[in-house]
Coordinates of C-alpha atoms and ligand atoms in Angstrom, one line a residue:
M1 CA 0.3 156.6 33.0
S2 CA -1.5 153.3 32.5
S3 CA -4.9 153.1 30.7
V4 CA -6.5 151.9 33.9
S5 CA -5.5 155.0 35.9
Q6 CA -6.5 157.2 33.0
K7 CA -9.9 155.5 32.9
A8 CA -10.2 156.1 36.7
K9 CA -10.2 159.9 36.0
R10 CA -13.2 159.7 33.6
I11 CA -16.5 161.2 34.6
T12 CA -19.1 158.5 35.2
T13 CA -22.7 158.5 36.2
H14 CA -21.4 157.9 39.8
T15 CA -19.4 161.1 39.6
L16 CA -22.5 163.0 38.8
S17 CA -24.4 161.5 41.7
K18 CA -21.6 162.4 44.0
M19 CA -21.5 166.0 42.6
K20 CA -25.2 166.4 43.4
K21 CA -24.7 165.1 47.0
E22 CA -21.8 167.5 47.5
G23 CA -23.6 170.4 45.9
E24 CA -21.2 170.8 43.0
K25 CA -22.9 172.0 39.8
I26 CA -22.6 169.9 36.7
S27 CA -21.7 171.4 33.3
M28 CA -23.0 169.8 30.2
L29 CA -22.8 170.9 26.5
T30 CA -23.7 169.4 23.2
A31 CA -21.1 168.3 20.6
Y32 CA -21.6 166.4 17.4
D33 CA -18.2 166.1 15.7
Y34 CA -14.6 165.3 16.5
S35 CA -13.1 168.8 16.4
M36 CA -15.7 170.4 18.6
A37 CA -15.8 167.5 21.1
S38 CA -11.9 167.7 21.4
I39 CA -12.2 171.3 22.5
V40 CA -15.2 170.7 24.8
D41 CA -13.6 167.7 26.5
A42 CA -10.2 169.4 27.0
A43 CA -11.9 172.5 28.4
G44 CA -13.2 170.2 31.3
I45 CA -16.9 169.8 30.7
E46 CA -18.4 167.0 32.7
V47 CA -21.0 165.7 30.3
I48 CA -21.1 165.9 26.5
L49 CA -24.5 165.4 25.0
V50 CA -24.7 164.1 21.4
G51 CA -28.1 165.7 21.1
D52 CA -30.7 165.1 18.5
S53 CA -30.4 168.9 18.1
A54 CA -27.8 167.8 15.5
S55 CA -30.9 167.6 13.3
N56 CA -31.2 171.4 13.6
V57 CA -27.7 172.8 14.0
M58 CA -25.8 170.2 11.8
A59 CA -28.4 169.2 9.2
G60 CA -30.5 172.4 9.0
H61 CA -33.9 170.7 9.7
E62 CA -36.6 172.7 11.4
T63 CA -37.2 170.1 14.1
T64 CA -35.4 167.2 15.7
L65 CA -37.7 164.6 14.2
P66 CA -35.9 163.8 10.9
I67 CA -32.6 162.7 12.3
T68 CA -32.1 158.9 12.1
L69 CA -30.5 156.4 14.4
D70 CA -27.7 155.8 11.9
Q71 CA -27.0 159.5 11.8
M72 CA -26.9 159.8 15.6
I73 CA -24.5 156.9 15.7
Y74 CA -22.2 158.6 13.2
H75 CA -22.2 161.8 15.3
A76 CA -21.6 159.8 18.5
Q77 CA -18.7 157.9 16.9
S78 CA -17.0 161.2 15.9
V79 CA -17.4 162.6 19.4
I80 CA -16.2 159.4 21.2
R81 CA -13.0 159.4 19.1
A82 CA -12.2 162.8 20.6
V83 CA -13.2 162.4 24.2
K84 CA -10.7 161.5 27.0
K85 CA -12.6 162.4 30.2
S86 CA -16.2 163.6 29.7
L87 CA -19.2 161.3 30.1
V88 CA -20.8 161.0 26.6
V89 CA -24.6 160.8 26.5
V90 CA -26.4 160.1 23.2
D91 CA -30.0 161.0 22.4
L92 CA -32.2 158.2 21.2
P93 CA -33.9 159.8 18.1
F94 CA -37.6 160.1 17.4
G95 CA -39.3 156.8 16.4
C96 CA -36.5 154.6 17.9
Y97 CA -37.9 153.9 21.4
Q98 CA -41.5 155.0 21.8
G99 CA -44.2 152.4 21.9
D100 CA -42.0 149.3 21.6
S101 CA -39.6 148.5 24.4
Y102 CA -37.7 145.9 22.4
M103 CA -37.1 148.4 19.6
A104 CA -35.9 150.8 22.3
L105 CA -33.4 148.3 23.7
E106 CA -32.2 147.4 20.2
S107 CA -31.7 151.2 19.4
A108 CA -29.8 151.8 22.7
V109 CA -27.6 148.7 22.2
R110 CA -26.7 149.9 18.7
I111 CA -25.7 153.2 20.0
M112 CA -23.6 151.7 22.8
K113 CA -22.0 149.0 20.6
E114 CA -21.3 151.0 17.5
S115 CA -20.3 154.3 19.0
E116 CA -18.9 153.1 22.4
A117 CA -20.8 156.0 24.1
H118 CA -21.5 155.8 27.8
A119 CA -25.2 156.4 28.2
V120 CA -28.4 157.3 26.3
K121 CA -31.1 159.9 26.8
L122 CA -34.7 159.8 25.8
E123 CA -37.7 162.1 26.2
G124 CA -40.8 161.5 28.3
G125 CA -42.0 160.0 31.6
A126 CA -44.6 157.4 32.3
Q127 CA -45.4 156.9 28.6
V128 CA -41.9 155.6 27.9
S129 CA -41.4 153.7 31.2
K130 CA -41.4 150.3 29.6
S131 CA -38.7 151.3 27.2
I132 CA -36.6 152.8 30.0
K133 CA -36.9 149.7 32.1
R134 CA -35.9 147.4 29.3
I135 CA -32.8 149.5 28.3
L136 CA -31.7 149.7 32.0
S137 CA -32.1 145.9 32.2
A138 CA -29.3 145.6 29.7
G139 CA -27.0 147.7 32.0
I140 CA -27.2 150.8 29.8
P141 CA -27.4 154.0 31.8
V142 CA -30.4 156.2 30.9
M143 CA -31.0 159.9 31.3
G144 CA -34.5 161.2 31.2
H145 CA -35.8 164.5 29.6
L146 CA -39.0 166.3 30.8
G147 CA -40.7 169.6 30.3
L148 CA -40.3 170.9 26.7
I149 CA -39.7 167.7 24.8
P150 CA -38.8 168.7 21.2
Q151 CA -39.6 165.4 19.7
S152 CA -43.3 166.0 20.6
I153 CA -43.4 169.5 19.1
Y154 CA -46.3 168.7 16.8
K155 CA -48.4 167.6 19.8
F156 CA -47.8 170.8 21.7
G157 CA -47.5 173.2 18.7
T158 CA -45.0 175.6 20.3
Y159 CA -41.6 175.9 22.0
T160 CA -43.0 177.9 24.9
V161 CA -42.4 177.3 28.6
R162 CA -44.0 174.1 29.8
A163 CA -45.7 173.0 33.1
K164 CA -46.9 176.5 34.1
K165 CA -50.3 175.1 35.0
E166 CA -50.7 173.0 38.2
A167 CA -51.8 169.8 36.6
E168 CA -48.9 169.7 34.2
A169 CA -46.5 170.6 36.9
E170 CA -47.8 167.8 39.1
Q171 CA -47.5 165.4 36.2
L172 CA -43.9 166.5 35.6
L173 CA -43.0 166.0 39.3
S174 CA -44.5 162.6 39.3
D175 CA -42.6 161.7 36.1
A176 CA -39.4 162.9 37.6
K177 CA -40.0 160.6 40.7
L178 CA -40.8 157.7 38.3
L179 CA -37.6 158.2 36.4
E180 CA -35.6 158.1 39.6
E181 CA -37.5 155.0 40.7
L182 CA -36.9 153.2 37.4
G183 CA -33.1 153.8 37.8
C184 CA -32.3 156.7 35.5
F185 CA -29.0 158.4 36.5
G186 CA -30.3 162.0 35.8
V187 CA -32.9 164.0 34.1
V188 CA -32.9 167.1 31.8
L189 CA -35.5 169.7 32.6
E190 CA -36.2 171.9 29.6
K191 CA -38.0 175.2 29.7
I192 CA -40.0 175.0 32.9
P193 CA -40.5 177.6 35.7
N194 CA -37.7 178.1 38.2
K195 CA -40.0 177.2 41.1
L196 CA -41.0 173.9 39.6
S197 CA -37.4 172.9 38.8
K198 CA -36.5 173.7 42.4
T199 CA -39.3 171.4 43.7
V200 CA -38.2 168.6 41.4
T201 CA -34.5 169.0 42.2
E202 CA -35.3 168.8 46.0
S203 CA -37.6 165.9 45.5
I204 CA -35.3 163.5 43.8
N205 CA -31.8 162.2 44.5
I206 CA -30.7 162.0 40.9
P207 CA -29.1 165.1 39.3
T208 CA -31.4 167.5 37.3
I209 CA -29.8 169.3 34.4
G210 CA -31.6 172.4 33.2
I211 CA -32.0 174.3 30.0
G212 CA -34.2 177.3 30.5
A213 CA -35.1 175.8 33.9
G214 CA -33.6 178.4 36.1
S215 CA -30.9 178.3 38.7
H216 CA -32.1 175.6 41.2
V217 CA -31.1 172.6 39.1
D218 CA -28.0 170.5 39.7
G219 CA -26.4 171.5 36.4
Q220 CA -26.9 173.3 33.2
V221 CA -26.8 172.3 29.5
L222 CA -26.7 174.4 26.3
V223 CA -26.5 173.7 22.6
I224 CA -22.9 174.6 21.8
H225 CA -23.7 176.4 18.5
D226 CA -26.1 178.7 20.5
M227 CA -23.7 179.5 23.4
L228 CA -20.8 180.2 21.0
G229 CA -23.0 182.6 19.1
M230 CA -22.9 180.8 15.8
N231 CA -26.6 181.4 15.1
K232 CA -27.7 185.0 15.3
E233 CA -31.4 184.3 14.9
F234 CA -32.0 182.0 17.9
S235 CA -32.3 184.2 20.9
P236 CA -34.4 182.7 23.7
R237 CA -34.3 184.4 27.2
F238 CA -32.4 181.5 28.8
L239 CA -29.5 181.6 26.3
R240 CA -26.3 183.3 27.4
R241 CA -23.8 183.7 24.5
Y242 CA -20.2 183.3 25.6
A243 CA -18.8 184.3 22.2
D244 CA -19.8 185.8 18.9
L245 CA -18.4 183.1 16.5
N246 CA -20.8 184.2 13.8
T247 CA -19.0 187.5 13.5
V248 CA -15.5 186.1 14.1
M249 CA -16.0 183.5 11.3
T250 CA -17.7 185.9 8.9
D251 CA -14.8 188.4 9.4
A252 CA -12.2 185.6 8.9
I253 CA -13.9 184.4 5.7
K254 CA -14.3 187.9 4.3
G255 CA -10.6 188.5 5.0
Y256 CA -9.7 185.3 3.2
I257 CA -11.8 186.3 0.1
K258 CA -10.2 189.7 0.0
D259 CA -6.7 188.3 0.2
V260 CA -7.4 185.7 -2.5
K261 CA -8.8 188.4 -4.9
S262 CA -5.9 190.8 -4.2
Q263 CA -3.4 188.0 -4.5
D264 CA -2.1 188.9 -1.0
F265 CA -2.5 185.2 -0.2
P266 CA -0.4 183.1 -0.5
S267 CA 2.7 185.2 0.3
E268 CA 6.3 184.2 -0.6
A269 CA 6.5 182.6 2.8
E270 CA 3.4 180.5 2.2
Q271 CA 4.7 178.9 -0.9
Y272 CA 7.0 175.9 -1.7
Ligands
KIV1 O1 -30.8 167.6 21.7 C1 -30.4 168.4 22.5 O2 -29.5 169.2 22.3 C2 -31.0 168.4 23.9 C3 -30.7 169.5 24.8 C4 -31.5 170.7 24.4 C5 -30.9 169.1 26.2 O3 -31.8 167.5 24.2

């Protein structure tokens, strides 16, 4: 098969737009490294997010704030090497796009050039509209992120559900409309009431991807370490665990330790 026809099978932002129109739900998961991204891509996920949640699950930071642009590019490069079909979206990290639209463009260009990813994501609405406009002007697809925006955790103080009050809900709806108007190809809605995400999803033509935003969005996203059950402590209501890898891995490691100590490993057949 030629590389052109292989490319034709790739998921693009246009595929997502078509999926929304046709009512087909969009699946999205995070990945940060080659091995995980190979599995996720081969399993058929439409969108892989190289999320700044790498700051938490890969580096062990309490928040997403410390991860740097260089570190995000490193994760994105590892993911891109593995991916054959999924659309790869990379988070612009904290401090690389807010306040200065030229810096935002420079950060987005670095991600696209150095990792060969397909799109960037950034948090916020009206307050980052200049940055979004400038990135889009360079032909870089942008995904928005509204509701709980973890890069602003110190402004809000908690990770609780957002936009429960009318004024905040109205602001969120207006931000979602603005993101569509600016030209974003989609928007992540994080931890907002089901009713509000339904209103937003019905009010805009670009796909909404929810995390803790209920069932009326156009797609769902989860952090892969959470949905695979690698972390036992993190248990929000919205999280469904599809595996218990923490137990699987712990049992495997304990089995290995036991076999090393008892000299059961390596066996005759495992030696040269
Ligand atoms: O960084 C991330 O993983 C995200 C998702 C939670 C949407 O932004």
